[in-house]
Coordinates of N, CA and C in Angstrom, one line a residue:
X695 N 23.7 -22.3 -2.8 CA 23.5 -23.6 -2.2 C 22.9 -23.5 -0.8
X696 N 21.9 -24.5 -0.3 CA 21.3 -23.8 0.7 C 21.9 -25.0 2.0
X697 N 22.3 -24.2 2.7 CA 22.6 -25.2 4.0 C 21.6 -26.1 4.6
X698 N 22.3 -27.0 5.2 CA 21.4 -28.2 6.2 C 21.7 -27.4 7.3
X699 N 20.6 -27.8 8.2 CA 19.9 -27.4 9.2 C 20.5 -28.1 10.0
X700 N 20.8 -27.9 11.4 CA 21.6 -28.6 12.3 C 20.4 -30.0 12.8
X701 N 19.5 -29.9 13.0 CA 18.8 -30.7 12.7 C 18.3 -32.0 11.7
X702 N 19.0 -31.4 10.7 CA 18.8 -32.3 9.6 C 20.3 -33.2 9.9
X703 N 21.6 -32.6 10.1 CA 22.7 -33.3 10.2 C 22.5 -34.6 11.2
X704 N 21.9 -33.8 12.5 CA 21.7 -34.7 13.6 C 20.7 -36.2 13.0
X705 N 19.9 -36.1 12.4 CA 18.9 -36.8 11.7 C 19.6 -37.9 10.7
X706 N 20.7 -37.4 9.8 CA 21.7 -38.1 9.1 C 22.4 -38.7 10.0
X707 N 23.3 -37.9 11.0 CA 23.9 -38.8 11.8 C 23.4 -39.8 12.4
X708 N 22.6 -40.4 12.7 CA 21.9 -40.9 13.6 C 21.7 -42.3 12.3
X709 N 21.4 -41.8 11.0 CA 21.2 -42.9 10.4 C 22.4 -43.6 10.1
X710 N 23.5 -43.1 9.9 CA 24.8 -43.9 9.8 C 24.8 -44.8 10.5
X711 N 25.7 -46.2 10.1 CA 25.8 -47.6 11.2 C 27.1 -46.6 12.5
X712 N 27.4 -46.8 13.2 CA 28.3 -47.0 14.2 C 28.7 -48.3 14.7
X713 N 29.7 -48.3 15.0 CA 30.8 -49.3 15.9 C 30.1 -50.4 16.3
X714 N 29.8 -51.6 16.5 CA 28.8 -52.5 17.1 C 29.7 -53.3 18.6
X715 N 28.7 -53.1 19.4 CA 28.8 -53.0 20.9 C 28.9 -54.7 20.7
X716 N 30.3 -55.3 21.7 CA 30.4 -56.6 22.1 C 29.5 -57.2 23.4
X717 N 28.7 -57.5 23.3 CA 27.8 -57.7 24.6 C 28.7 -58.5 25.6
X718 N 28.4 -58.5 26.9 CA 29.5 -58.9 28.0 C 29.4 -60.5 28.1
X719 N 28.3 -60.6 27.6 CA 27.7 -62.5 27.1 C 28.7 -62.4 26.1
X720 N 28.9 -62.4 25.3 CA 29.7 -62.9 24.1 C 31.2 -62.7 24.8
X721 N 31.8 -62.0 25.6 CA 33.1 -62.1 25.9 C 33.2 -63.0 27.3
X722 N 32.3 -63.0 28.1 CA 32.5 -64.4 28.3 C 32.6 -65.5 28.1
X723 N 31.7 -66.0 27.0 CA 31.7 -67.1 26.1 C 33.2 -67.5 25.8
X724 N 33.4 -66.4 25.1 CA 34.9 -66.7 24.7 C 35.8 -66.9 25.0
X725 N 35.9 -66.4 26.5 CA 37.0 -66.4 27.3 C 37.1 -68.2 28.1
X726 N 36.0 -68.5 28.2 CA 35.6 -70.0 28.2 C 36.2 -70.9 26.9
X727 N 35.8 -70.6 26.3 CA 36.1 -71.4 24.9 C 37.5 -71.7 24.7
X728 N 38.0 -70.3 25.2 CA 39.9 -70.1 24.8 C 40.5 -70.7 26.4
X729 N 39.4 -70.4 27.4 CA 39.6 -71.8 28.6 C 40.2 -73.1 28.6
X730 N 38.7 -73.2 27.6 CA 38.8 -74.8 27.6 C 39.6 -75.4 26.9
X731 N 40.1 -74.5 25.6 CA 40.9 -75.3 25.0 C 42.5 -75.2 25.8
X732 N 42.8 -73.9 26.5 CA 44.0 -74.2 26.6 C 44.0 -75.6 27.7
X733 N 43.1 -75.9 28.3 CA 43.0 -76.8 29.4 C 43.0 -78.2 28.6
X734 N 42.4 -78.1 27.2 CA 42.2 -79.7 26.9 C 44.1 -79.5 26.2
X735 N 44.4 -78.9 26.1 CA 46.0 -78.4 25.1 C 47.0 -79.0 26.3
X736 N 46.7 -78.3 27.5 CA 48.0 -79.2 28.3 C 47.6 -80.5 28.8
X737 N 46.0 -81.0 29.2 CA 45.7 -82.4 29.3 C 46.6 -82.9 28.6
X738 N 46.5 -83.0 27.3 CA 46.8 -83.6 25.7 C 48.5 -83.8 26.3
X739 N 49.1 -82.6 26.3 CA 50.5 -82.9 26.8 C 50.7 -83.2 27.9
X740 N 49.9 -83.1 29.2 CA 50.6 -84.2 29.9 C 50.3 -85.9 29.8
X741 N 49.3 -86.2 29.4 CA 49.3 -87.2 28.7 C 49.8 -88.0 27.8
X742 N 50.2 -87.2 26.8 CA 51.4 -87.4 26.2 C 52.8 -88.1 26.8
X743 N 53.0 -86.9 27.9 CA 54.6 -86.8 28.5 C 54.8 -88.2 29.3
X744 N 53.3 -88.2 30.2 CA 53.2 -89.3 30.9 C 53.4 -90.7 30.2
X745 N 52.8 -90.8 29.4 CA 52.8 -91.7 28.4 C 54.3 -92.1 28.1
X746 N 54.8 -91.5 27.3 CA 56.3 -91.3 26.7 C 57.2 -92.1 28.3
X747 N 57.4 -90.9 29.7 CA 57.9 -91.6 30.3 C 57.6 -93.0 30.8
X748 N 55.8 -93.3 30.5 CA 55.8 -94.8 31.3 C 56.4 -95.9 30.1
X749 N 56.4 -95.5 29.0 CA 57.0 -96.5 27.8 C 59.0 -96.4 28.0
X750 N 59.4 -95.3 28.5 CA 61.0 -95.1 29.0 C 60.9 -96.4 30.0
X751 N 59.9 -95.6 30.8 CA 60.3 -96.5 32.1 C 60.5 -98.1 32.2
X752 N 59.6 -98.8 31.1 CA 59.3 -99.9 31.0 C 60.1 -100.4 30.1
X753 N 60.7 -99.3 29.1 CA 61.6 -100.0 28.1 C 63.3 -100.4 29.5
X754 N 62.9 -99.5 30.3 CA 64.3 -99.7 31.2 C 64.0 -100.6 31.9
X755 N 62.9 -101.1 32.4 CA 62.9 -102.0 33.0 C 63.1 -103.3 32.7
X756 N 62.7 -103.4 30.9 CA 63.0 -104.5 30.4 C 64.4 -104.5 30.1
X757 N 65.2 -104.0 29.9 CA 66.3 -103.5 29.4 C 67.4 -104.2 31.0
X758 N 66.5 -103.9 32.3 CA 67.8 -104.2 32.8 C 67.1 -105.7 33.4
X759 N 66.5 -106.2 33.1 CA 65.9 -107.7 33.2 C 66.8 -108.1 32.0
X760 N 66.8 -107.7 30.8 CA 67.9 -108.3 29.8 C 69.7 -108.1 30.4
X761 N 70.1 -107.0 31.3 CA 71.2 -106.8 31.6 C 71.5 -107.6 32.5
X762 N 70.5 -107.7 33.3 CA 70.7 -108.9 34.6 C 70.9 -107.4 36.0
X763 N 70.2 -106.4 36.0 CA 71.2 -105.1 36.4 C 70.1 -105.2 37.4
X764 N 68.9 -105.7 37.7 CA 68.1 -105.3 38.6 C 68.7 -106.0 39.6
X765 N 67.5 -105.4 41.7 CA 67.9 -105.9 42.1 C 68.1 -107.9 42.4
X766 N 69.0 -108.4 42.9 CA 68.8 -109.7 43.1 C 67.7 -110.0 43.7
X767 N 67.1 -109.5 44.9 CA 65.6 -110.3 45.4 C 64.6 -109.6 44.1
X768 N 64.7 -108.8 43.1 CA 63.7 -109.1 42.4 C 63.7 -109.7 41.0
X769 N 65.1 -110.4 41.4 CA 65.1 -111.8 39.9 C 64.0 -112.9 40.2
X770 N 63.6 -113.2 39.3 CA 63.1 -115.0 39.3 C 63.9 -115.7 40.2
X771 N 63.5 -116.9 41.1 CA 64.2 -117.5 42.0 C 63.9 -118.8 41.4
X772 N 63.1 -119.2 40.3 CA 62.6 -120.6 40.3 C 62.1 -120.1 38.6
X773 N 62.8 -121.2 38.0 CA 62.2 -121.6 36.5 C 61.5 -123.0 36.0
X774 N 60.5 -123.0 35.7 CA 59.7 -124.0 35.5 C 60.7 -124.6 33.3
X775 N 61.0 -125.8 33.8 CA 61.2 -126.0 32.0 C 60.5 -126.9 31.3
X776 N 59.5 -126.6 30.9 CA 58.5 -127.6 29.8 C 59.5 -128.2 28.7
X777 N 59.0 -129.4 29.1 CA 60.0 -130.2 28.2 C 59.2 -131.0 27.1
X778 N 59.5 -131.7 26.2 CA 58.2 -132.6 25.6 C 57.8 -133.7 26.2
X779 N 58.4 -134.3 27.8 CA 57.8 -135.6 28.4 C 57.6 -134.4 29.9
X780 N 57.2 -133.8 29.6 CA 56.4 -132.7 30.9 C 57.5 -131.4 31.6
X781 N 57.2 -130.9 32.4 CA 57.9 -129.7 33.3 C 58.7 -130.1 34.4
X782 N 59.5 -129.3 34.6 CA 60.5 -129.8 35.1 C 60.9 -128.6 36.1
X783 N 60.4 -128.0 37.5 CA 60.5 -126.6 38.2 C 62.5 -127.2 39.0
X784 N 62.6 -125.9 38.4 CA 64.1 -125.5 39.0 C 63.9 -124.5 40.0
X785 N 65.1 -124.9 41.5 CA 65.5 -123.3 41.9 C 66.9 -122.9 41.6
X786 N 66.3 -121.5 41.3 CA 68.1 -121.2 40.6 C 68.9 -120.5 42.1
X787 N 70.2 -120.7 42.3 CA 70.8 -120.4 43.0 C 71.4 -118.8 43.0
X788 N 70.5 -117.8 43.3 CA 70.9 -116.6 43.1 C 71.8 -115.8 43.8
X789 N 71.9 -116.6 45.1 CA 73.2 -116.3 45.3 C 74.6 -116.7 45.4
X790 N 74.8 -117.8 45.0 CA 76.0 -119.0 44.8 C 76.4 -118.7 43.7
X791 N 75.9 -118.4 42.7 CA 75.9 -118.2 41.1 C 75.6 -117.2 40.6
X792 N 75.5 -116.1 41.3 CA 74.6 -114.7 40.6 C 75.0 -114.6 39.3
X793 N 75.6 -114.3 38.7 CA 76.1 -114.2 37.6 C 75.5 -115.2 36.3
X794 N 75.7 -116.5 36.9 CA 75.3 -117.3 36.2 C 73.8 -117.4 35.7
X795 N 73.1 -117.1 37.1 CA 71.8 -116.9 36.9 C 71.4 -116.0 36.3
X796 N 72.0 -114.8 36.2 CA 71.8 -113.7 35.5 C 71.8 -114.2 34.2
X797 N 72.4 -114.5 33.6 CA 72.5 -115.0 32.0 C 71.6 -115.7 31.9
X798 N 71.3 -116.9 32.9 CA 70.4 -117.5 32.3 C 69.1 -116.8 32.4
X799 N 68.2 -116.0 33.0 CA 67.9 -115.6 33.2 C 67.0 -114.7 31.9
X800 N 68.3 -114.1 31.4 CA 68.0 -113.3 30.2 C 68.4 -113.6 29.2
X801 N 68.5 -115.2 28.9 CA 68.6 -115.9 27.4 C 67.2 -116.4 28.1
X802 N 66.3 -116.9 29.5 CA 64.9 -117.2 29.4 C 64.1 -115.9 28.7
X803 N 64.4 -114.7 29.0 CA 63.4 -114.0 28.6 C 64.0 -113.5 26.8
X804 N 64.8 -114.2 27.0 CA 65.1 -113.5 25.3 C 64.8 -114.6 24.5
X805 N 64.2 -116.3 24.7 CA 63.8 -117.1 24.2 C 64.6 -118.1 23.5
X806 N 66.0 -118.0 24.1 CA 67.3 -119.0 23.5 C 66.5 -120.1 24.1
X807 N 66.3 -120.8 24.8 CA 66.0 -122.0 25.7 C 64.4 -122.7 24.7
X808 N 64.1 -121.9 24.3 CA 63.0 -122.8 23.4 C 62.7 -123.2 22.2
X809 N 62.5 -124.5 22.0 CA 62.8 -125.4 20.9 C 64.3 -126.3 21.1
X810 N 65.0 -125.8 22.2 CA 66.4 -126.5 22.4 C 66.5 -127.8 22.9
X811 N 66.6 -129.0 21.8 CA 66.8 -129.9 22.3 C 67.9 -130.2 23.3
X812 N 67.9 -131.9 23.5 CA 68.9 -132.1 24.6 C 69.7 -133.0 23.7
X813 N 70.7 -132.6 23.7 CA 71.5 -133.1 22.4 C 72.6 -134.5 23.0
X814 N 72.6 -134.7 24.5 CA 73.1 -135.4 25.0 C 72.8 -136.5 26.1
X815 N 72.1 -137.8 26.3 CA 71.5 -138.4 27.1 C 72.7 -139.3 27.7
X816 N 72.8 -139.5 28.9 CA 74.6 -140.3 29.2 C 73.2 -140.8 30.3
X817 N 72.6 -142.2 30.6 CA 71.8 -142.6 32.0 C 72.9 -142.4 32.8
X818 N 72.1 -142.5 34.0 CA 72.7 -142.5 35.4 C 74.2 -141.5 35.4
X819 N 74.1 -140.7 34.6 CA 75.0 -139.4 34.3 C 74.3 -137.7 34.5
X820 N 74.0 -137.7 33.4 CA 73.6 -136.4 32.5 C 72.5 -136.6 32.0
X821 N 72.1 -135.1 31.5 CA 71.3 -135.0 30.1 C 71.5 -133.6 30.0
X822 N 71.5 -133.7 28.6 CA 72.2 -131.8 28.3 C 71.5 -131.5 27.2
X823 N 71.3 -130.3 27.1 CA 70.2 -129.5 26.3 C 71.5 -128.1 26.2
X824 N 71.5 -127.8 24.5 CA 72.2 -126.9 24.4 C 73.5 -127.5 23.6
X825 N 74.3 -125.8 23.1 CA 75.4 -125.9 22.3 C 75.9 -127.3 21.3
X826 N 76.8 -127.6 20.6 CA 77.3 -128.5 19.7 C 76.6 -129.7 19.4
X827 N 76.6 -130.7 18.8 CA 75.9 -131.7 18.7 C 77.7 -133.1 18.9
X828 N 78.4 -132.1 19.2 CA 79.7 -133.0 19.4 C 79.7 -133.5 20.8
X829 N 80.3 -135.0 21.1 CA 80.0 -135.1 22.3 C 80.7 -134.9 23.0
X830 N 82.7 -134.1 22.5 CA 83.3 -133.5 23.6 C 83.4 -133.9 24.9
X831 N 83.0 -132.7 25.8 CA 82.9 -132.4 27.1 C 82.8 -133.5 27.8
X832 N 81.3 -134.1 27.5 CA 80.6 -134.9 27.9 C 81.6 -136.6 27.9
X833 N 82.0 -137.2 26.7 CA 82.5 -137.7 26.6 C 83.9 -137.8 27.4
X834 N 84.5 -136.9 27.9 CA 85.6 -136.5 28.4 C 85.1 -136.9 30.3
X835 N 84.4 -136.3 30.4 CA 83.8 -136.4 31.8 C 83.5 -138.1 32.1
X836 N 82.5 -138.5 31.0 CA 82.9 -140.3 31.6 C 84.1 -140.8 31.4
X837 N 85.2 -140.6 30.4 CA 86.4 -141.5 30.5 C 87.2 -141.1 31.6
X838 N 87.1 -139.9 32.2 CA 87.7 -139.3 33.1 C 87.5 -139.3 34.4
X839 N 85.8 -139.0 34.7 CA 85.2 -138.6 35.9 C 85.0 -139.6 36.6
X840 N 84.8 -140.5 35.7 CA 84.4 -141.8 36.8 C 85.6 -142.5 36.9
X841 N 86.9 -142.7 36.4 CA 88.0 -143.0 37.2 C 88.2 -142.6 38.9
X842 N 87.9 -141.2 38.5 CA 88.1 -140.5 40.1 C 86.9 -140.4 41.1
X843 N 86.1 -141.9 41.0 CA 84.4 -141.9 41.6 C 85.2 -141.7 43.2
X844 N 86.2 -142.0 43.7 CA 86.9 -142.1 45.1 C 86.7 -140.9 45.8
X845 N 86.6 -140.0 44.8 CA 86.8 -138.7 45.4 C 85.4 -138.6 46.4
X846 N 85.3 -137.6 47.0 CA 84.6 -137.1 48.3 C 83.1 -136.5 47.2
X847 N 82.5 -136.6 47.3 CA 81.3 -135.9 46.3 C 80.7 -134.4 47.0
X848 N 80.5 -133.9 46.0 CA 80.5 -132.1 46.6 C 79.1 -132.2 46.9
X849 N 78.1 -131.7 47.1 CA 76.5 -131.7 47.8 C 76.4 -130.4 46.4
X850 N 77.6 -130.0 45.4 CA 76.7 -129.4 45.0 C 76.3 -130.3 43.5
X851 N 77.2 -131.4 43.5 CA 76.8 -132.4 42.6 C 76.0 -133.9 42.6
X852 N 75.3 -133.7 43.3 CA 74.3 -134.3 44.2 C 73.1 -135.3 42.4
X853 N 72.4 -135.8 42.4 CA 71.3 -135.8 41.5 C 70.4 -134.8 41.8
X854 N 70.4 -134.3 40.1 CA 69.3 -133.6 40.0 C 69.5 -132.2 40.1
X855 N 70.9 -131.9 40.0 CA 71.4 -130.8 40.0 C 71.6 -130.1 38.8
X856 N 71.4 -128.7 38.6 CA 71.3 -128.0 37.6 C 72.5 -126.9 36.9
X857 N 73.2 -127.2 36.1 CA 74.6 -126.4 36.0 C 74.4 -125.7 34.1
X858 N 76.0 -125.6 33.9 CA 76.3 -125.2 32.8 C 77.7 -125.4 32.6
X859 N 78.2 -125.7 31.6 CA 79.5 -126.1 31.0 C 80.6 -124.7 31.1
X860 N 81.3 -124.8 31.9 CA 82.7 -123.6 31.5 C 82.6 -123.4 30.4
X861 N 82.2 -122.3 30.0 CA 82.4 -122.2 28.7 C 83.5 -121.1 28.3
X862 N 84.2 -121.8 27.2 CA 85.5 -121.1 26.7 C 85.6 -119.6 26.2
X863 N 86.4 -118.7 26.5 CA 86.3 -117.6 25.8 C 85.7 -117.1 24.6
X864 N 86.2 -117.6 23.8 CA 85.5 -118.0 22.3 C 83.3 -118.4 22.2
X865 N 83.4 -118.8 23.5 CA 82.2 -119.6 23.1 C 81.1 -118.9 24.0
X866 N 80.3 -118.4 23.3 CA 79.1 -117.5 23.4 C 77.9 -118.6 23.6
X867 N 78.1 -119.9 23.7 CA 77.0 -120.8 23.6 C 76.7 -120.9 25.3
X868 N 75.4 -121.2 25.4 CA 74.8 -121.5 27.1 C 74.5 -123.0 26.9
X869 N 74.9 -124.4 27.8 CA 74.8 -125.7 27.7 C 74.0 -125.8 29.0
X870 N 72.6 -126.1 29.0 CA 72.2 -126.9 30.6 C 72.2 -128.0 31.0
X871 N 72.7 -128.4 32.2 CA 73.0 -129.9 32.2 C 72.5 -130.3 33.7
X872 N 71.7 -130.9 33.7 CA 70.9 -132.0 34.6 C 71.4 -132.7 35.2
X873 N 72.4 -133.2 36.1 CA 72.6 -134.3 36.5 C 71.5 -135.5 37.3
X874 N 72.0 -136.8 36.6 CA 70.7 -137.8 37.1 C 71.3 -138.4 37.9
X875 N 72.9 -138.5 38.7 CA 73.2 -138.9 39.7 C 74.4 -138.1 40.3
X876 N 74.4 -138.6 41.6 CA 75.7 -138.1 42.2 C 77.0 -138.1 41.5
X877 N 77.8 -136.9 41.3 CA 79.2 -136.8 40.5 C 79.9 -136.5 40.9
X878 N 81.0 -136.7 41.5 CA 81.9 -136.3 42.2 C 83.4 -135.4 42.0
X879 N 83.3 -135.3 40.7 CA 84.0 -134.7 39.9 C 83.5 -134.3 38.9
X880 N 82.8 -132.6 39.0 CA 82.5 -132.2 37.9 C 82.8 -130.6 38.0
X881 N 84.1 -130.6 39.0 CA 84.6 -129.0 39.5 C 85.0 -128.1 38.4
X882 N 85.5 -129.0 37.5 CA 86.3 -128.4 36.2 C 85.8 -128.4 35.0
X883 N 84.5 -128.8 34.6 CA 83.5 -128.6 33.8 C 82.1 -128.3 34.1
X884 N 81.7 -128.0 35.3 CA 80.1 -127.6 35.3 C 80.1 -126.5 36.4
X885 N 79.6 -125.5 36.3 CA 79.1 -124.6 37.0 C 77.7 -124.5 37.6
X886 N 77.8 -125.1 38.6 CA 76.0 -125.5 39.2 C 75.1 -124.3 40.1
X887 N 74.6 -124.2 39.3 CA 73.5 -122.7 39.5 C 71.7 -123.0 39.5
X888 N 71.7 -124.0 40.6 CA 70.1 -124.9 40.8 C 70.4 -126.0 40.8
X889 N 68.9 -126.4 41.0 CA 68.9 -127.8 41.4 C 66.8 -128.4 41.0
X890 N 67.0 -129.1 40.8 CA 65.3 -129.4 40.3 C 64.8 -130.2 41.5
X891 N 63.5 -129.3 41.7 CA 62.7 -129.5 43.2 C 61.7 -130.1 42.7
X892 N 60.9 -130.4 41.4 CA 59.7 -131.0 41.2 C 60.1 -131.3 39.6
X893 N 59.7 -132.9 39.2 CA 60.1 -133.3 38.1 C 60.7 -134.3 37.7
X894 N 61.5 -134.8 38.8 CA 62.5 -135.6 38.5 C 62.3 -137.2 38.1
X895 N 60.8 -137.2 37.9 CA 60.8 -137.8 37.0 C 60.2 -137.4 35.4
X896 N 60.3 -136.5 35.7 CA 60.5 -136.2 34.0 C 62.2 -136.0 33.5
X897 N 62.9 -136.0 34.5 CA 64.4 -135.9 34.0 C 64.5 -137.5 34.0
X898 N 64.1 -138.8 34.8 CA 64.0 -139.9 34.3 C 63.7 -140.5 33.3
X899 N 62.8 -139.6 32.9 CA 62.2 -140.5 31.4 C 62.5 -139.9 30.5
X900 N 63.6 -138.6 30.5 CA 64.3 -138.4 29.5 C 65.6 -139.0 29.4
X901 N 66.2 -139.2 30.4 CA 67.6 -140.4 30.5 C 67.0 -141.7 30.4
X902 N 66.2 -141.9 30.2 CA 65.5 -143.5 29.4 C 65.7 -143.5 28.2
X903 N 65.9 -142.5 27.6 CA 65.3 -142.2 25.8 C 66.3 -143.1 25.1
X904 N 65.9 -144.0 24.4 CA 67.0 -144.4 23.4 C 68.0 -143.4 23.3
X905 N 69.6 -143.8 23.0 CA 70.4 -143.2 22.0 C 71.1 -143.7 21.3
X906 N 72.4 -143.4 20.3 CA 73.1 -143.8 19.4 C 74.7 -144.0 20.6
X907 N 75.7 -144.2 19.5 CA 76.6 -144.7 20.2 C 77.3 -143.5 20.9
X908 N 76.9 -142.1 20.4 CA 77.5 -141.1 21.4 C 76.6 -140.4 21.7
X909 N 75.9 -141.2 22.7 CA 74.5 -140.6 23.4 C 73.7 -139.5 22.9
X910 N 73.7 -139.3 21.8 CA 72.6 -138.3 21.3 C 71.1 -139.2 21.0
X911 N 70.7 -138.8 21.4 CA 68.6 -139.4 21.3 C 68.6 -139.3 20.1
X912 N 67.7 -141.0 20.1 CA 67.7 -141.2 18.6 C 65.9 -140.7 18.5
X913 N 65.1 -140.1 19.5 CA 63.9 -139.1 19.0 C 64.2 -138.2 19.3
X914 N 63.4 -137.1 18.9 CA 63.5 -135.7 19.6 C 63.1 -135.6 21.1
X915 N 63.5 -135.0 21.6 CA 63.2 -135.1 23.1 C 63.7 -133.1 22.8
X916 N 63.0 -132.4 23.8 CA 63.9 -131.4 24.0 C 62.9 -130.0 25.3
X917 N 63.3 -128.7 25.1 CA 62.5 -128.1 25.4 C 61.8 -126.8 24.7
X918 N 60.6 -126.5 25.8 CA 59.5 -126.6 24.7 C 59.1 -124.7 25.2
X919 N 59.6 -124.3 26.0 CA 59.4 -123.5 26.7 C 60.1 -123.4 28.1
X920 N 60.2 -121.9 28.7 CA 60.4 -121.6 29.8 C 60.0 -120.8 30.6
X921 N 59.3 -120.8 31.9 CA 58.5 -120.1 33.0 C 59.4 -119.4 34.0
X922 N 59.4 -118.0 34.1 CA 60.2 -118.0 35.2 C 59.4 -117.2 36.3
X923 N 59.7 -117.8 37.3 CA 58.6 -117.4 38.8 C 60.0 -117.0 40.0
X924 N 59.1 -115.7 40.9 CA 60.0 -115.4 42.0 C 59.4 -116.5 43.0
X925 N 58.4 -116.6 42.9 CA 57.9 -117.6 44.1 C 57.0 -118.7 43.6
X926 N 57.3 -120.1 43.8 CA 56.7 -121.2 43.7 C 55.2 -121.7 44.5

């Protein structure tokens, strides 16, 4: 057998493929590529995260507007109440009543108050919007309240004052009650938390409304919505 020549091997070698060289362009390329993506990878997640916490934040925000937990100067100070014979701007008494306002407050943003008629018209009394269609309370308060008209009148039962009925332990219902004149006795059934600063004659021309013999309106009259504003 006759040997290859060192020359001839060298000649072979040379034709075999070898290893293929990464040019320093192509590894930069890629080191870019794998850049970019990890850069677009954490955008994506903080965007994300951001996101997530501004929908927390907001769910808590609404959350303590429903609790009544925020601070008091940044409650509503003034609720406007569209009625079906026009609006009717309340200031609510946020600090005489905190509490009270608080609830009402967050039955306004949770939508109890719309569509609620006024289930009780008494002239030169009342007008009430809310709970039973019994006339109760109400009834109780004229055979009662105006025996004792002698009494000294409180400025916070003045006309045109804005309250709500004691309500009983059992009773999860909210009653708003308008007074359309001075009462002098209403310590033991109304909890007055406002007073209506523009309107009052729309509270007039709802205590005009026809009624039946235990003052419920013999049309619909009621409300139609509710606005709540920190500043008028």
């Amino acid at each position: 057998m006759a040997r290859i020549k060192p020359q001839a091997l060298l000649i072979q070698s040379k034709k075999k493929k070898g290893p293929t060289r990464i040019s320093t362009t192509t590894i930069v390329m890629c080191n870019l590529i794998i850049a970019l993506v990890a850069l677009s990878l954490i955008a994506t997640y903080r965007y994300w995260s951001r996101r997530s916490l501004d929908q927390s934040g907001s769910e808590l925000s609404n959350q303590e507007k429903f609790d009544g937990i925020g601070k008091k100067d940044d409650l509503p100070g003034y609720a406007i109440l569209n009625t079906s014979k026009g609006p009717i701007t309340l200031e609510l008494f946020k600090d005489a009543s905190p509490e009270v306002v608080d609830r009402f407050i967050d039955l306004c943003q949770k939508g109890r108050f719309k569509g609620m008629p006024f289930s009780h018209v008494i002239k030169h009394y009342i007008i009430k919007g809310g709970g039973s269609q019994e006339l109760g309370a109400a009834e109780d308060w004229i055979s009662k309240g105006k025996l004792r008209s002698q009494l000294v009148t409180s400025p916070k039962h003045e006309a045109f004052m804005l309250g709500t009925t004691k309500a009983r332990p059992d009773n999860k219902g909210f009653e708003l009650v308008i007074t359309t004149a001075p009462i002098p006795d209403l310590n033991d059934k109304l909890i007055v938390f406002g007073r209506v600063i523009k309107g009052e004659e729309v509270v007039q021309e709802i205590e005009e409304v026809d009624t039946d013999e235990h003052y419920r309106p013999k049309s619909s009259v009621g409300i139609t919505g509710v606005i709540l504003k920190q500043e008028i």
